[in-house]
XYZ file of C-alpha atoms in Angstrom:
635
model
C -3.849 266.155 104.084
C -2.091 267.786 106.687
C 1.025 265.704 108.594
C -0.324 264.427 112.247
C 1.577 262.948 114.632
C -0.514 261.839 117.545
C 1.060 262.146 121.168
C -0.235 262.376 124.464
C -0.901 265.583 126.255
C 0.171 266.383 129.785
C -0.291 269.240 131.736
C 1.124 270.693 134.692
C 0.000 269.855 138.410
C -3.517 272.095 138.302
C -4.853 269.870 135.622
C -3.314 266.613 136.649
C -5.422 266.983 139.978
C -8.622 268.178 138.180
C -8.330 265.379 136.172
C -8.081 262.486 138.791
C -11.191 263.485 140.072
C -12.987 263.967 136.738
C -11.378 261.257 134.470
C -11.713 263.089 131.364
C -10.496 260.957 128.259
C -9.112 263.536 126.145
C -5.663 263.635 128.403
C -5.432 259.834 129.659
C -7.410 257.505 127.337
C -6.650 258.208 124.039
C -3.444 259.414 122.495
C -4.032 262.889 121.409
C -2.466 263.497 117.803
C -1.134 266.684 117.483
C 0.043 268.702 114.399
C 3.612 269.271 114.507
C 6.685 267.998 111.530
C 6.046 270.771 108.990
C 3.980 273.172 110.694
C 5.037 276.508 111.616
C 4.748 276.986 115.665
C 2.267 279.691 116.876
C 4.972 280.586 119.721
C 8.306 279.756 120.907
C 9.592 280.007 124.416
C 13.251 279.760 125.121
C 13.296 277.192 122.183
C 9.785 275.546 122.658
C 7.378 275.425 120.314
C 3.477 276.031 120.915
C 1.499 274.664 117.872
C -1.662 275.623 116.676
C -3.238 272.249 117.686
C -1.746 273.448 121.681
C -3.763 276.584 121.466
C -7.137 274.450 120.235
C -7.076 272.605 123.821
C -6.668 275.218 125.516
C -9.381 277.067 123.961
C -11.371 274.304 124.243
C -10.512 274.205 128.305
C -11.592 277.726 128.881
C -14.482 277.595 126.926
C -15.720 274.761 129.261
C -14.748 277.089 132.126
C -16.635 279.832 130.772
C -19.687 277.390 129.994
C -19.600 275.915 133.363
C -18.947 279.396 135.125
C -22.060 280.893 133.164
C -24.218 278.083 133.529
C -27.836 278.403 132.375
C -26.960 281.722 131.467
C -24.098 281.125 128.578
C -24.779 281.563 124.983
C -21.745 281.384 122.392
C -22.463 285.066 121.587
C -21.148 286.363 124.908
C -17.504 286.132 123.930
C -15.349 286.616 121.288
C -13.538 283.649 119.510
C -10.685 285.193 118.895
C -10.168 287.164 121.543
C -10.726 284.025 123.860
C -8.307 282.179 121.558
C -5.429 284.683 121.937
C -6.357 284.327 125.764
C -5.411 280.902 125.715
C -1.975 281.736 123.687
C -0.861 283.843 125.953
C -1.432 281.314 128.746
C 0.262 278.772 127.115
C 3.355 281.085 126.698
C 2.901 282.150 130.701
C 2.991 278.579 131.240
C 6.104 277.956 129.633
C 7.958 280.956 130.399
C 7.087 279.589 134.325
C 8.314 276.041 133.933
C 11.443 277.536 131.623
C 12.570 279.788 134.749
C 11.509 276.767 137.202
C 13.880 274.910 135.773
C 16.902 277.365 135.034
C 16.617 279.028 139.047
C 16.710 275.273 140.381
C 13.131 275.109 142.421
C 12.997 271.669 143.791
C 9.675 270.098 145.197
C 10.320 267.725 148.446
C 9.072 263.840 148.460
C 6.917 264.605 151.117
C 5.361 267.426 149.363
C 4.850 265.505 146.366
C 3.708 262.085 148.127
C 1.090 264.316 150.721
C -0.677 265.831 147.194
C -1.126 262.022 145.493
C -1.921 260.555 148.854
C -4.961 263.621 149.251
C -6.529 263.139 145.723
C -9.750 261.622 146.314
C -9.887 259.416 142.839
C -6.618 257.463 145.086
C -8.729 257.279 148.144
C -10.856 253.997 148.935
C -12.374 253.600 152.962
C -10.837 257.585 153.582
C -7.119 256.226 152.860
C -5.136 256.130 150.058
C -5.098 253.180 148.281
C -2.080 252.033 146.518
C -3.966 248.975 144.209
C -6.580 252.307 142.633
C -3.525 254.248 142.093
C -1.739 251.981 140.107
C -4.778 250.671 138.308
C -6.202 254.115 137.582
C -2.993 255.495 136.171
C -2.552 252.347 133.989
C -6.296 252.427 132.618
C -5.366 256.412 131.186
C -2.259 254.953 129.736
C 0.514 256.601 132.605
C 3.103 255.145 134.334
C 3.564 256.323 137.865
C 6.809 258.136 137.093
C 4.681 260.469 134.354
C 2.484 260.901 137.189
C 4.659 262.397 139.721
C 6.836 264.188 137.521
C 3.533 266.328 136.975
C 3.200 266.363 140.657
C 6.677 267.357 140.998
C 6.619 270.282 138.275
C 3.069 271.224 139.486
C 4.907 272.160 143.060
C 7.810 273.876 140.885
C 5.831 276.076 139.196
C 3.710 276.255 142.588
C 6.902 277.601 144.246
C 7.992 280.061 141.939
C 4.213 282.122 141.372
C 3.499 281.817 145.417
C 7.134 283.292 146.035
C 6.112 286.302 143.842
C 2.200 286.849 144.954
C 1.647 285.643 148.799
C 4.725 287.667 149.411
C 3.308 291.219 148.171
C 2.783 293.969 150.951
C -0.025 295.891 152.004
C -0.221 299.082 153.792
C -3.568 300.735 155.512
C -3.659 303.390 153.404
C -4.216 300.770 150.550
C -7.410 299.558 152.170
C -8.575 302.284 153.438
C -8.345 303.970 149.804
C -9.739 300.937 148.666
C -12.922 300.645 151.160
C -13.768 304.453 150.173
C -13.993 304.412 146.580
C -15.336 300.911 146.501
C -17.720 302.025 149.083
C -18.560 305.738 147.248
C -21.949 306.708 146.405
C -22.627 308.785 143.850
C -26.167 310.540 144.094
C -27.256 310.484 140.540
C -31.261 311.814 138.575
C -31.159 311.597 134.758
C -33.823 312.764 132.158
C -34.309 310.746 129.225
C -35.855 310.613 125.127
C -37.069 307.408 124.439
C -35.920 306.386 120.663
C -39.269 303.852 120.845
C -41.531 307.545 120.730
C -39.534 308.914 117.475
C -38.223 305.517 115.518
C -42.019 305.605 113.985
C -41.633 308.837 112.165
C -38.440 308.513 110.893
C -38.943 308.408 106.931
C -36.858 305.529 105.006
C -36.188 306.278 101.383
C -34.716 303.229 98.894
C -31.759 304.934 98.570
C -31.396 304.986 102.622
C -31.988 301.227 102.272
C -29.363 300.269 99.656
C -26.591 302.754 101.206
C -27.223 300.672 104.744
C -27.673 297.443 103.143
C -24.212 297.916 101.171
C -22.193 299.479 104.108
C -22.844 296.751 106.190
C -23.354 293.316 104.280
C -21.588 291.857 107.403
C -24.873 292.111 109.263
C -27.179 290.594 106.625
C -24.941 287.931 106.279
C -25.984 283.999 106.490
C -23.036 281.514 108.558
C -20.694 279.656 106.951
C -22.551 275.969 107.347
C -22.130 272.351 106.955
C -23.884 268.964 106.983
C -21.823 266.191 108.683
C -21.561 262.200 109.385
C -20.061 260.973 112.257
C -19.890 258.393 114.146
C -19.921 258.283 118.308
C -18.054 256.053 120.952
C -20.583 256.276 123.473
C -20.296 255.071 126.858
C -24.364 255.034 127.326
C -24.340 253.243 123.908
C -22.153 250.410 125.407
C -24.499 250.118 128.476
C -27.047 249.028 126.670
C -25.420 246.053 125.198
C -24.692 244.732 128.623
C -27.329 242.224 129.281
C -26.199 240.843 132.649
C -27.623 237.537 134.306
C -28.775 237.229 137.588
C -25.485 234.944 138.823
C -23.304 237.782 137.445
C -25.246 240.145 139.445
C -24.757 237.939 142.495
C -20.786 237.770 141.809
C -20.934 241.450 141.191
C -22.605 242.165 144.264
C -20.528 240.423 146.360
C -17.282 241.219 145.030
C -18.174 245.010 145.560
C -20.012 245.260 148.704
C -18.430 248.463 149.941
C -20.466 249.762 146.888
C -23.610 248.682 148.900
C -23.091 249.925 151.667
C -25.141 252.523 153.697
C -22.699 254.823 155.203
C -23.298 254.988 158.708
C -22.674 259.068 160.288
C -21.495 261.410 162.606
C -22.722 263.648 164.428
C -20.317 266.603 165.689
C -20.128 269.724 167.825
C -17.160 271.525 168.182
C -15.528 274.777 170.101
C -14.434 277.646 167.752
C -11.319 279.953 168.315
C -11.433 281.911 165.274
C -7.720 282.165 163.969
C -8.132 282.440 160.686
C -5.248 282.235 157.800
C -3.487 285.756 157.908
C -3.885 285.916 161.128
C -0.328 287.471 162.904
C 1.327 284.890 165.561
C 1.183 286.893 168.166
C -2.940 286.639 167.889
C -3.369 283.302 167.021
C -0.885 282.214 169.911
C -3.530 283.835 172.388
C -6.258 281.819 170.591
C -4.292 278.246 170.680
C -3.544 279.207 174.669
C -7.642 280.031 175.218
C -8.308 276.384 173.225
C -6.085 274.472 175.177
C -7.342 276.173 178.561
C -10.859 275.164 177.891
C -9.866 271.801 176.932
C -8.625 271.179 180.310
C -11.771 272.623 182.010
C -13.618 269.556 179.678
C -11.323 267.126 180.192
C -11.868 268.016 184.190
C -15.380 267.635 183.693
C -16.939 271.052 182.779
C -19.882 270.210 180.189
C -18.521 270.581 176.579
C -22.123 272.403 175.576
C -21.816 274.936 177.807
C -17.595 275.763 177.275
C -19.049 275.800 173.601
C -21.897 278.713 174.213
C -18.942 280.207 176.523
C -16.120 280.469 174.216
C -17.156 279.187 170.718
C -16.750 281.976 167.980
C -18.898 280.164 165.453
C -21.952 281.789 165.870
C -23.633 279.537 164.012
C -22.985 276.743 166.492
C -22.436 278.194 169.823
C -25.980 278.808 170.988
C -26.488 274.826 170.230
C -23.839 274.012 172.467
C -21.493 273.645 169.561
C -23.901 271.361 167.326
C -22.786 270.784 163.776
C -25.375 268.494 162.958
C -24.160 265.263 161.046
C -21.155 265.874 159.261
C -20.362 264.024 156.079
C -17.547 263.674 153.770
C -16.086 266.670 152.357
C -18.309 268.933 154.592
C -15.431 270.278 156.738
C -11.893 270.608 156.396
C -9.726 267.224 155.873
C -8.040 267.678 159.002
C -11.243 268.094 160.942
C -12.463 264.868 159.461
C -9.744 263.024 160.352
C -9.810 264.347 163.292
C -13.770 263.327 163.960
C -13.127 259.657 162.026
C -10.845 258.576 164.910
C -12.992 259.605 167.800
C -14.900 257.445 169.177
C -18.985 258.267 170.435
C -18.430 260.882 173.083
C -14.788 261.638 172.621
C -13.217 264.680 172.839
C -10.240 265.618 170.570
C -7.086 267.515 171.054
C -6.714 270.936 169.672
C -6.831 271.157 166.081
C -5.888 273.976 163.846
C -7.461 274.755 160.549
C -7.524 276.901 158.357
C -10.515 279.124 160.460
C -8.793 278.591 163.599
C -8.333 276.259 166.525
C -11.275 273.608 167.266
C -11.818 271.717 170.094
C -14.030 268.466 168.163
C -16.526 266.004 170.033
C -18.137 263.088 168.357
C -21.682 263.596 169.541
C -23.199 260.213 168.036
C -22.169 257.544 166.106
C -23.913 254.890 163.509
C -21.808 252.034 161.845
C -22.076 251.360 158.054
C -24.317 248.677 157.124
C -24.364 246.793 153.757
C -27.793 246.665 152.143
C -29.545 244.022 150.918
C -29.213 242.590 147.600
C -32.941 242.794 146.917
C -33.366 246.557 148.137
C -30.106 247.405 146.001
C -30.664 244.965 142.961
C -31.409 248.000 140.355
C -28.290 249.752 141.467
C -25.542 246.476 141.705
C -27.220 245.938 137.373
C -26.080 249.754 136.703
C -22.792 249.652 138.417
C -22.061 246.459 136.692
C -23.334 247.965 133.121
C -21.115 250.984 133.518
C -18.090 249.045 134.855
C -18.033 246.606 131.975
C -19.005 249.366 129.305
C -16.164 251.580 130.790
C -13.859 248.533 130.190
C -15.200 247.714 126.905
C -14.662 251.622 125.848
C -11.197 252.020 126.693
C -10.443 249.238 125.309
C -11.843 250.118 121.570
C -11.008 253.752 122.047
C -7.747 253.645 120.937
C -8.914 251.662 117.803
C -11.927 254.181 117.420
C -9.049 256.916 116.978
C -6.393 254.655 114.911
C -8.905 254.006 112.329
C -10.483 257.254 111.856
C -6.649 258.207 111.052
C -5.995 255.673 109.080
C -8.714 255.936 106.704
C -9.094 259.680 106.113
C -11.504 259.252 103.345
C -14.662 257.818 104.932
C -16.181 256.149 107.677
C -16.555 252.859 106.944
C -14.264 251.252 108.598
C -15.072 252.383 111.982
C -18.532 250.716 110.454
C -17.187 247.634 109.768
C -15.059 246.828 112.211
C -16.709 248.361 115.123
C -20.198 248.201 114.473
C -20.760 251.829 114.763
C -23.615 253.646 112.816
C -22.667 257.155 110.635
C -25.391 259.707 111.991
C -26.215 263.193 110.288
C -26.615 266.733 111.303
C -27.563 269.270 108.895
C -26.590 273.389 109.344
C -23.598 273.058 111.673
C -22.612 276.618 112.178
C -19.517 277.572 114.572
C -22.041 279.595 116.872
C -25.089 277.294 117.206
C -24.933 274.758 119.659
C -27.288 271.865 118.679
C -26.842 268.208 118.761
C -23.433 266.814 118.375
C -21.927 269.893 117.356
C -23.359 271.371 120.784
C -19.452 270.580 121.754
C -17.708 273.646 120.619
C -14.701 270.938 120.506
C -17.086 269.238 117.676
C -17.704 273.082 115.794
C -14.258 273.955 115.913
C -13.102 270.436 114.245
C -15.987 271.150 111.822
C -14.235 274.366 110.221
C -10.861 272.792 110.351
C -8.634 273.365 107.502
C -7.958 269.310 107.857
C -11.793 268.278 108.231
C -12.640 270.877 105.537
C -10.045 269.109 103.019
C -11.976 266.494 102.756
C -10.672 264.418 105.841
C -12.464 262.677 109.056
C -11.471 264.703 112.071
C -9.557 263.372 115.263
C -11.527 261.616 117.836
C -13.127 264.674 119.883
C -14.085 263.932 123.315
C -17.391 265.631 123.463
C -18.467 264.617 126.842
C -16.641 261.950 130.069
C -15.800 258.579 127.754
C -17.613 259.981 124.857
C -16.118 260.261 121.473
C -16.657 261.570 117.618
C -15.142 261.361 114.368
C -16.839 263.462 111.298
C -16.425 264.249 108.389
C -18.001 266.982 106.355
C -21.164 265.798 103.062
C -21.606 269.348 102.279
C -19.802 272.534 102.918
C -21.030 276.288 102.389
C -19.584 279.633 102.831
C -20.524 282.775 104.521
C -22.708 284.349 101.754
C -24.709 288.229 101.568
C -28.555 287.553 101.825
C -30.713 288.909 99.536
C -31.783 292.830 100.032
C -35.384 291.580 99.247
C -34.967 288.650 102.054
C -33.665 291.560 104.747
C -35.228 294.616 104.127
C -37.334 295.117 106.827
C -34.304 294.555 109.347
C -32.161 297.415 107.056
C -35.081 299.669 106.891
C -35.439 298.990 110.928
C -31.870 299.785 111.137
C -31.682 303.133 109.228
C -34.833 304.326 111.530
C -32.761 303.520 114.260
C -29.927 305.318 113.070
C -31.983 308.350 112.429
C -33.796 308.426 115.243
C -30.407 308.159 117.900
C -28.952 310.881 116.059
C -32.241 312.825 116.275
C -32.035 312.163 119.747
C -28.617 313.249 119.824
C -29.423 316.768 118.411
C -32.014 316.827 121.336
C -29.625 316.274 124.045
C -27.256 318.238 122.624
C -29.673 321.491 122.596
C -31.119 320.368 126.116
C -26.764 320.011 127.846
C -27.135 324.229 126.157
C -29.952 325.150 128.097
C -28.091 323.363 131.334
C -24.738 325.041 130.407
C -26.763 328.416 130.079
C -28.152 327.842 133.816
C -31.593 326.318 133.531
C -32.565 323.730 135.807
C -33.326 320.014 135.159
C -36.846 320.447 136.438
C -37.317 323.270 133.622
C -36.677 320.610 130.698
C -39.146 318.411 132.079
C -42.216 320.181 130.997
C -41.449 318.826 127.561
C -44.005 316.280 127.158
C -41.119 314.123 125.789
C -38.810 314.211 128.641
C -38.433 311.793 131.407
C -36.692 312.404 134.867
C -35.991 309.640 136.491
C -34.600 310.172 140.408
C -32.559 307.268 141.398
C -30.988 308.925 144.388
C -27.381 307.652 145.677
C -26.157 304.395 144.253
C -22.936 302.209 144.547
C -20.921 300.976 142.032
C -22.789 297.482 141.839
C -26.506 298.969 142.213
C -28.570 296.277 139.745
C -31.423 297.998 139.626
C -29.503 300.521 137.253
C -28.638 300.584 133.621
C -25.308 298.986 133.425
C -24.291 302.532 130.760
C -26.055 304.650 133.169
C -24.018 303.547 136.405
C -20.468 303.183 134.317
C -21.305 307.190 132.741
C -22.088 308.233 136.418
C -19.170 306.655 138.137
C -16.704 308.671 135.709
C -18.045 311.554 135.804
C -16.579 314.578 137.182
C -16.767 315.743 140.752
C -19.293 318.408 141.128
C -17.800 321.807 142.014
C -18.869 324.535 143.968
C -21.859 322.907 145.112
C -23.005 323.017 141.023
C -24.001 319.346 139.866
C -21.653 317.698 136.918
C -24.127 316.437 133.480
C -23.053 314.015 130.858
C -24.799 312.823 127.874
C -25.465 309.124 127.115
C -26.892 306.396 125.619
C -28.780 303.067 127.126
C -28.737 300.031 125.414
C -31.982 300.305 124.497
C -31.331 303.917 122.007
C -32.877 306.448 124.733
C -31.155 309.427 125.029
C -30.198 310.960 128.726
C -28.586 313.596 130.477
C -27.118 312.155 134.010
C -26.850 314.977 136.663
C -24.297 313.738 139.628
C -24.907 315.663 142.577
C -23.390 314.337 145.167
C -20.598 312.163 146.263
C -19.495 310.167 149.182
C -17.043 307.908 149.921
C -17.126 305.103 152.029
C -16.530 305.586 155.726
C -13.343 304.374 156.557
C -14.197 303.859 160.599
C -17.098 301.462 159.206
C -14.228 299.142 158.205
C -14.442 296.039 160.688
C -11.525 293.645 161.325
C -12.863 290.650 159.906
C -13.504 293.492 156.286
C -9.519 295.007 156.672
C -8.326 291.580 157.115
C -10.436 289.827 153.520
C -9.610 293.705 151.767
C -5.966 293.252 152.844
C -5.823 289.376 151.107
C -7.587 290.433 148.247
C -5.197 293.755 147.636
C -2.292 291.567 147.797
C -3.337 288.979 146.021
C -4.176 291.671 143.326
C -0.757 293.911 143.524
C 0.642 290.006 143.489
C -0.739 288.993 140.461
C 0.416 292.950 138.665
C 4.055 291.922 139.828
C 3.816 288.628 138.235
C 2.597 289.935 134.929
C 5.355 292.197 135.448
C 7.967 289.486 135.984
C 6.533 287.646 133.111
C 7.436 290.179 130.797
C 10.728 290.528 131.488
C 11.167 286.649 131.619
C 10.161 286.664 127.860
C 13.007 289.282 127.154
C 15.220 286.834 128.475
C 13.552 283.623 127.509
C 13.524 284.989 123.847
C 9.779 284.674 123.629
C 8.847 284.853 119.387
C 4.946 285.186 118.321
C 3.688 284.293 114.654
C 0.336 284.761 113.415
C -2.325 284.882 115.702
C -3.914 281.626 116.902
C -6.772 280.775 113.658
């Protein structure tokens, strides 16, 4: 068995604020073991080491980006392992070459700076304030001290400093955008003729010896997954729930002890006066606009209606012909300041002038209804749930650290977790690392699967597969990656060597028809084959969707046309149809077409871009100096 050592893992200021608000347990509820004693570091930076077990979290982090980002739409084929894995090296080894020169150029983060980020994060707010009792408790429950805490906070705002100091200071000039809007605002006028492979594949002729020369140059297609069958056993906050069989007095007590849980937030109705000043905006310009808020003010507070001074002046069209109505405003709608702002007026007050980050607003509290606490009878269902989840929450944390000791402490089986905690061992049958089903759904779960460790014969560390939900498995049968049968794939191979022979039929094709172009006949000519297609899609930009993805990459690299002659290029769709794309025209983007608001978002975005190519830049010569040593790739 491998050497483990299990320690808690902490990261920098980013995730320490992501995960106050989310709570996940893999990073404050359970200690974390971690390879490390005899095993050989995956990277070193400036003399700290980056283990293999480093880059499996944050694989595991981005993946959940990547599922979240995708959605509906995800599917574990859309990106490499590896690839995603070396990803998550390399940001690892960013990270640390940061923090390394954080601390050698002496970047210091302010208590005021540090104490305004705690006091904002909304799992330390209770009533719209901070509250000192849930900070202290919540820290506590995830096993942190409030020192841990803020020295994330603190090297957070470090490493803050340091990347802000290189990208929001980056210039850029108007030729920049203006080169920018043209070629990201160029048309290219494009018509293509096309051989559909689906009109020849049926002829092509498929001898044995066609099949056997395909099947054995490319076994790595007619392969079946390395698979296994697991137990495990789950820590399951839902599980817990269910246990909790509450009486009717503890409901009572419940309910009254929490009835700021019960209660039906009153709300607020706003308007407000725009002066549109947004960030980026030079001081010169959003002096005039602070001047303009602050003379309508006074007209209000002399007793000009704020409706009208709103349709006057407000530059939130989406307001101002309401007399400024934002309808009822609830938390987290607008910008903190503007809330806190709206929270102290009182029904029919008018604020001061208060900047954001869109501008200046002049805020009035257009209607006002108090909180009220609901009945226990109308609420009854929802004070038995709140209570279930609080005491299962309690009752989790308190065995998770158990649920993980034991696992680790009898590498052999699961029993023990059994016995001691009651748990059940489950099955799943034909884990593969690409098919998400079940409890191996959780990449986390698939990865641990095809451990070295787990693989060995071990149980695996206590995965967090979902918020206070944890596994440990173990693998009942293991097998490898193994060549199907020619007789169990042959129609696939013989599909695939009709496909082969068709595209490079097609190919021959295209190439004769690009001759005849070359030679000077039109693109109308070749059409009179019955087995050529033009298609005329007319001027497109470089994000038309109703285009072939190939067709509209081939098109926008093609060459300029010259002397009124179109450019041609052969290519190939997706699909296996052949086509020749003739580029006509093209035309750039208009630069006078370029309003302020446009030069003003191109301008962030450029800088933010150059920004980001002079970090990388600075990055690389930090890991000169920071004597930055690879290994192996991450496994």
């Amino acid at each position: 068995m491998l050497d483990k050592l299990r320690t808690h893992v902490k990261g920098w200021l980013g995730m320490a604020v992501l995960i106050m608000i989310s709570i996940p347990f893999a990073l404050f509820g359970l200690q974390n073991y971690t390879s490390g004693g005899s095993e050989a570091p995956v990277a070193e930076v400036a003399g700290y080491k980056i283990y293999q077990a480093d880059v499996n979290n944050a694989y595991q982090r981005r993946m959940a980006q990547l599922k979240k980002q995708y959605a509906d739409q995800y599917s574990p084929d859309m990106f490499n392992e590896e690839a995603i894995r070396l990803e998550s090296l390399n940001r690892l080894v960013q990270d640390r070459l940061v923090l390394h020169t954080v601390e050698n150029d002496g970047y210091i983060a302010s208590e005021k700076a540090i104490l305004d980020v705690v006091s904002t994060i909304d799992a330390f707010q209770k009533d719209g304030r901070f509250d000192k009792e849930s900070y202290t408790q919540l820290l506590q429950a995830r096993g942190m001290t409030t020192n841990d805490f803020v020295q994330q906070v603190r090297v957070g705002l470090e490493r803050d400093q340091f990347i802000n100091a290189i990208v929001n200071t980056t210039l850029v000039d108007d030729s920049e955008i203006e080169d920018f809007y043209r070629l990201n605002n160029q048309t290219r006028d494009i018509r293509y003729i096309s051989l559909s492979i689906e009109s020849v594949i049926k002829d092509m002729t498929v001898t044995d010896a066609d099949v056997t020369k395909n099947y054995a140059e490319n076994e790595h297609l007619y392969k079946t997954p390395e698979q296994a069958s697991i137990d495990y056993v789950e820590l399951n906050l839902n599980d817990l729930m269910a246990d909790v069989k509450p009486s009717e007095d503890e409901l009572l007590a419940f309910y009254d002890s929490e009835r700021q849980s019960f209660t039906a937030l009153g709300h607020r109705r706003a308007s407000h006066i725009l002066f549109e000043a947004a960030d980026g905006t030079t001081e010169v310009n959003a002096e005039k606009k602070r001047k303009q808020a602050e003379d309508v003010l006074a007209r209000i507070n002399n007793g000009e209606d704020f409706a009208k001074m709103a349709e006057q002046f407000s530059d939130d069209i989406g307001s101002s012909n309401s007399g400024g109505d934002l309808g009822i405003i609830t938390d987290g709608m607008m910008a903190p300041v503007f809330e806190k702002t709206l929270s102290a007026l009182e029904a029919g007050g008018v604020s001061e002038v208060v900047q954001t980050s869109y501008g200046f607003h002049i805020i009035k509290l257009t209607e006002l209804e108090a909180d009220k606490i609901q009945p226990y009878a109308v609420v009854k269902d929802k004070v038995a749930k709140l209570l279930k989840t609080t005491t299962a929450s309690e009752t989790f944390y308190q065995l998770a650290e158990r649920f993980a000791e034991l696992g680790f402490e009898n590498p052999d089986g699961l029993e023990a977790l059994v016995e001691e905690l009651g748990l059940s061992i489950k099955q799943q049958n034909n884990v593969t690392k690409n098919v998400a089903e079940g409890v191996a759904a959780s990449d986390k779960v698939r990865h641990a699967v095809f451990s070295e460790d787990v693989l060995a014969g071990n149980n695996s560390d206590a995965i967090e597969v979902g918020p206070e939900h944890l596994v440990i498995l173990r693998i009942k049968e293991h097998k490898q990656e193994s060549v199907m049968p020619l007789a169990d794939v042959r129609g696939a191979v013989e599909l695939a060597v009709k496909s082969d022979k068709a595209g490079r039929f097609l190919k021959e094709k295209t190439t004769a028809l690009m001759a005849k172009i070359n030679s000077g006949e039109s693109i109308n000519s070749l059409t009179e084959a019955t087995d050529v297609t033009l298609t005329d899609v007319g001027p497109v930009t470089r994000n038309e969707k109703s285009v072939p993805d190939v067709l509209l990459r081939d098109a926008f690299s093609m060459l300029h046309p010259t002397d009124g002659k179109p450019s041609f290029k052969e290519s190939v769709l997706s699909n296996g149809d052949a086509v020749i794309i003739e580029l006509k025209k093209i035309t750039d983007g208009d630069k006078t077409d370029i309003t302020d608001a446009s030069r003003e978002s191109f301008k962030k975005f450029l800088a933010r871009l150059k920004g980001e190519v002079t970090l990388a830049a600075s990055l690389a010569n930090l890991s000169v100096d920071a004597d930055v040593v690879f290994a192996n790739k991450p496994e």
